[in-house]
Short mmCIF file of C-alpha atoms in Angstrom, two decimals:
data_model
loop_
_atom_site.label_atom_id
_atom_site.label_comp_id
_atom_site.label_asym_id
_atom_site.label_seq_id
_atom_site.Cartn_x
_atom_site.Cartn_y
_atom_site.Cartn_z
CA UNK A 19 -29.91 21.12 -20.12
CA UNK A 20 -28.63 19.80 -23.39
CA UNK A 21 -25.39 18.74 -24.37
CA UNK A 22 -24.66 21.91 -26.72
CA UNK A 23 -25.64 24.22 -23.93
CA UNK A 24 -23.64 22.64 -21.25
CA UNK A 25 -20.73 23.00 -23.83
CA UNK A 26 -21.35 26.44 -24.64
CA UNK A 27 -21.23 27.37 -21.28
CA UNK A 28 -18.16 25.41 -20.63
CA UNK A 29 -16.50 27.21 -23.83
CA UNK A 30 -17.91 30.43 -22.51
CA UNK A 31 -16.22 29.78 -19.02
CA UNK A 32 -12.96 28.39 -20.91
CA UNK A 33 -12.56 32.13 -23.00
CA UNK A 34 -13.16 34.65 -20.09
CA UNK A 35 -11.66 33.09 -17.26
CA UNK A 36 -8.61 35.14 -15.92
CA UNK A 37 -5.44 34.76 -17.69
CA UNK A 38 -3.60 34.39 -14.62
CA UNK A 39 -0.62 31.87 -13.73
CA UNK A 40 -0.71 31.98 -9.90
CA UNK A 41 2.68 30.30 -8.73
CA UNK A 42 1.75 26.88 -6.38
CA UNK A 43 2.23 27.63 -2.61
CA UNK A 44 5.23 26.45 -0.88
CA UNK A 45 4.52 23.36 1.32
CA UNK A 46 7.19 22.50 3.90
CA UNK A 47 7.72 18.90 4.54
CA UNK A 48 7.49 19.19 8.39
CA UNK A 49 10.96 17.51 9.05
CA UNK A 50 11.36 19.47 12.63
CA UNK A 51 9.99 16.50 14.50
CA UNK A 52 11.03 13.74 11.95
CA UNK A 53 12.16 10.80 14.17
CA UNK A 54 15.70 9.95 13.82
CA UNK A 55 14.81 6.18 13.60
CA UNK A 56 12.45 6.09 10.94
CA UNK A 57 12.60 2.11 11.04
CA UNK A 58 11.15 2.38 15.10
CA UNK A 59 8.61 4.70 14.23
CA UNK A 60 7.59 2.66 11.42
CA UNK A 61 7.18 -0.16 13.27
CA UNK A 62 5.36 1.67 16.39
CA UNK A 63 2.97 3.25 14.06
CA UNK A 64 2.19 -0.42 12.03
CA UNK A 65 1.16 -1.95 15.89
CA UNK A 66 -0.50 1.28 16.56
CA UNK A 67 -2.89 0.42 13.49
CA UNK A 68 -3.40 -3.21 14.41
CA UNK A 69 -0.84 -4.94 12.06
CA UNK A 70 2.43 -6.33 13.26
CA UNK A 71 6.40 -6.76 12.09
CA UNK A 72 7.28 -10.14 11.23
CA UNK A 73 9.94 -10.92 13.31
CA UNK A 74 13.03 -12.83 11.86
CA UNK A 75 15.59 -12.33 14.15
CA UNK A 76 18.85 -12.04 12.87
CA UNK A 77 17.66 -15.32 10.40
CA UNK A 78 16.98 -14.66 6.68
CA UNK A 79 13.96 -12.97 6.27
CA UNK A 80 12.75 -15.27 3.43
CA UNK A 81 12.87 -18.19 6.11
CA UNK A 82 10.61 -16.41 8.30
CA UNK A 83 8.07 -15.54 5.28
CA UNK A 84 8.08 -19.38 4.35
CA UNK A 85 7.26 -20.15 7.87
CA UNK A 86 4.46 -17.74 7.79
CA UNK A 87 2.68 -19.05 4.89
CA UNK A 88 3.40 -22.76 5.96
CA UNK A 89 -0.29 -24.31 5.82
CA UNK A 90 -2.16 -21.48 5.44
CA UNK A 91 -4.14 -22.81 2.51
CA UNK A 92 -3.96 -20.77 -0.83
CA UNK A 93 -1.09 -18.53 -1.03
CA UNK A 94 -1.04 -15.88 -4.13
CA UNK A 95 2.11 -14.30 -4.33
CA UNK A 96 2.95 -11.09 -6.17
CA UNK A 97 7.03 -11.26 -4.85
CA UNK A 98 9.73 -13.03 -6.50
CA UNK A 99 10.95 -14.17 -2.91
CA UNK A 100 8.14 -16.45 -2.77
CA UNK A 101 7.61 -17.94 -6.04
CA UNK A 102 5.03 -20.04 -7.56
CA UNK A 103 4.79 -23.68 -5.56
CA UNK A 104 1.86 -25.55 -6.43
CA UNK A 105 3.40 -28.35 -3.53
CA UNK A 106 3.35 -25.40 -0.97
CA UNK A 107 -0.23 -24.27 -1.97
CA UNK A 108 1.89 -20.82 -3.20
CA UNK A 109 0.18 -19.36 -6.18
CA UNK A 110 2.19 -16.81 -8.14
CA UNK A 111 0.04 -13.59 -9.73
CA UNK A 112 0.56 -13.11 -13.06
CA UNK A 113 -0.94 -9.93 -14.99
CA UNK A 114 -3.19 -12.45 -17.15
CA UNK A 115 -5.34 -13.25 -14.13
CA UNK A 116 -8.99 -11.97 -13.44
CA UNK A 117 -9.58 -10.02 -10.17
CA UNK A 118 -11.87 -12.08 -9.07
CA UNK A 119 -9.35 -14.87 -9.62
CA UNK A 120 -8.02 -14.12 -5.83
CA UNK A 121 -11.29 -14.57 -3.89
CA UNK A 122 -10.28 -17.78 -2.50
CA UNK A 123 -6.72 -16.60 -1.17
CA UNK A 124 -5.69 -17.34 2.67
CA UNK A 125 -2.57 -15.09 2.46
CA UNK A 126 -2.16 -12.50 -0.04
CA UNK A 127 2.40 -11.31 -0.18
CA UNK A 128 3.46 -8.41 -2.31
CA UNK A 129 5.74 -5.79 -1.41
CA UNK A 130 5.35 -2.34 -0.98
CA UNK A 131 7.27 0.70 -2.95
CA UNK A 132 7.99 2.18 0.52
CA UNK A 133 6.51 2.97 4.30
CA UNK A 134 5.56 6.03 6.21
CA UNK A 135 6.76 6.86 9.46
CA UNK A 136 4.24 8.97 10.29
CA UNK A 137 1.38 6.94 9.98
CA UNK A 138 2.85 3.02 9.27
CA UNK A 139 1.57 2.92 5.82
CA UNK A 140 2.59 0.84 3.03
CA UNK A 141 2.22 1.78 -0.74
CA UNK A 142 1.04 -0.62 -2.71
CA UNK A 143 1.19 0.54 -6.36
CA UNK A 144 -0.39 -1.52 -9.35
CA UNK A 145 3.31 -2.38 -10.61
CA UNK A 146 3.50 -4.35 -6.95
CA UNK A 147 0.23 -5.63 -6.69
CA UNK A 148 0.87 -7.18 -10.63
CA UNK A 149 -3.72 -7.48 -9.95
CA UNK A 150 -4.79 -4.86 -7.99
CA UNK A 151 -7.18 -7.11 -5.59
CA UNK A 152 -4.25 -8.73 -4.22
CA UNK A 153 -4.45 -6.22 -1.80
CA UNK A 154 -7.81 -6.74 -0.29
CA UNK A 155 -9.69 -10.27 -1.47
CA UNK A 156 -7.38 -11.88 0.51
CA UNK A 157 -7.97 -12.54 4.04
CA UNK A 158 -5.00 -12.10 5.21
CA UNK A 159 -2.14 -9.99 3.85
CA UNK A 160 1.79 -9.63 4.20
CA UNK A 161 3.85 -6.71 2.98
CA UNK A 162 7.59 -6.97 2.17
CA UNK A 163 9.37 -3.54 2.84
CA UNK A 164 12.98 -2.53 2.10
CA UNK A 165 13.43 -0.59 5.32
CA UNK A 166 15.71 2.19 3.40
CA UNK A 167 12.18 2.52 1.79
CA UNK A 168 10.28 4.40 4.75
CA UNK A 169 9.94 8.14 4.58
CA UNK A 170 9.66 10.19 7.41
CA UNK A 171 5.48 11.58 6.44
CA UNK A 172 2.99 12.30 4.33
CA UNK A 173 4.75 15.47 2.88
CA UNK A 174 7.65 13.24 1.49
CA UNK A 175 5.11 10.14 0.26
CA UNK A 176 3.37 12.45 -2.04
CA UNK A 177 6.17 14.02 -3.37
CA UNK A 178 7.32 10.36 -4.27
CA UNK A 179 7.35 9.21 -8.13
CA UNK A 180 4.40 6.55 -7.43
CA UNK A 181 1.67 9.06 -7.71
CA UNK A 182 2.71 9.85 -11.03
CA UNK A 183 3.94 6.92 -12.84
CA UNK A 184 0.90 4.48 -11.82
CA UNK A 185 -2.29 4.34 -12.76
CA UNK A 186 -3.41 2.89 -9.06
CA UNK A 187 -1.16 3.43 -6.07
CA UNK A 188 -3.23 2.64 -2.44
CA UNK A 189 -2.04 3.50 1.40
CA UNK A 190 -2.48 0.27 3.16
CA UNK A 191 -2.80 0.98 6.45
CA UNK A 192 -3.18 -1.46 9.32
CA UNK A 193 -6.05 -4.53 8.80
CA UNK A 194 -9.76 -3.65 7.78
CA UNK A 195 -11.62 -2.28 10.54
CA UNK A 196 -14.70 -0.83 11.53
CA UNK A 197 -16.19 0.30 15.04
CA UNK A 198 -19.50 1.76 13.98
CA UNK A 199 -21.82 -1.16 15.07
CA UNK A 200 -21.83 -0.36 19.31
CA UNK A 201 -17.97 0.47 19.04
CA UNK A 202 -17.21 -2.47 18.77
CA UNK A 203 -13.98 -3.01 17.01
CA UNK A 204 -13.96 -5.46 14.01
CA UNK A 205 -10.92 -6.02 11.87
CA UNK A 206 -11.84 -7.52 8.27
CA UNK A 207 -14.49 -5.76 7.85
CA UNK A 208 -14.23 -4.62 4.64
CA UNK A 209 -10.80 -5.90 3.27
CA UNK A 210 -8.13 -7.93 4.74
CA UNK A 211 -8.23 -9.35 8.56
CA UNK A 212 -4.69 -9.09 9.05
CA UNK A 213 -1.99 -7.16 7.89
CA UNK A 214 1.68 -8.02 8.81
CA UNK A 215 4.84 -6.28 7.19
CA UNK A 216 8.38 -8.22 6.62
CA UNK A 217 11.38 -6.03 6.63
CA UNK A 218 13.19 -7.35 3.56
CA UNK A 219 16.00 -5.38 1.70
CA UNK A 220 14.86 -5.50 -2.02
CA UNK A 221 17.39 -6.68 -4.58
#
């Protein structure tokens, strides 16, 4: 088929379709069984998926994300908590660099626009990732997360700004895995081997 006829039929489709504006339906948000601690469920749902909460006691958080990048060989960094330390082997992203840039990052940290209960997802929009590969070249990767950040489901993540202001916005969920070789579970499959989130208020 040419191009003309493929747009004549198009136009043709365009001019006689119905003239009807159908309202959107209703979608509840499923709140009846929202857990009261959003924070808990978060943080069941993240071990669930094979990541882990970086514990910092009742320390300051940035102290325990220092310590967790201590020797771990190249560090990119995409949060202003950790910034660029050549000594420390911490290598801050900047929107200049090529994606490819970040293949030979250790530990990738950025922070997430907010969590989900539900399933103990992060949101990684392009705004946080500053190059969007920061969020699965690296082999390892840890997630900052204001915890007043964590809605209770899916129903109230999609309803969030995100989706609309960004040209990429991603669900991380958990570490790379795969189980289709003899069931055998492998983490890094396909993206990062470990993922590990920080609850840190943002500022």
């Amino acid at each position: 088929m040419s191009a003309s006829s493929r747009e004549a039929i198009f136009a043709a489709i365009r001019a006689n379709r119905p003239k009807v504006e159908a309202p959107l339906p209703a979608v509840p948000l499923f709140d009846v069984n929202a857990p009261a601690d959003l924070v808990a469920a978060f943080t069941k749902m993240v071990e669930t998926m094979g990541g882990k909460i970086l514990e910092h006691g009742e320390g300051d958080p940035i102290a325990a994300l220092r310590a967790a990048v201590a020797g771990r060989g190249v560090v990119a960094s995409a949060v202003k908590e950790l910034p660029d330390d050549a000594a420390q082997g911490v290598r801050a992203i900047t929107p200049d660099m090529a994606p490819t840039s970040l293949a030979d990052v250790e530990v990738s940290v950025v922070r997430a626009a907010f969590g989900v209960a539900e399933t103990g997802s992060v949101c990684l929009p392009d705004s946080r990732l500053i190059v969007n590969t920061a969020g699965f070249l690296a082999q390892h990767l840890i997630v900052l997360l204001d915890p007043t950040q964590i809605v209770a489901n899916l129903h109230h993540a999609y309803r969030r700004p995100e989706w609309r202001r960004h040209a990429y916005a991603v669900f991380q969920t958990g570490p790379s895995a795969t189980a289709d070789i003899e069931g055998v579970l492998i983490h890094g499959a396909q993206g990062v081997r470990s993922l590990r989130v920080l609850f840190c208020p943002e500022t």
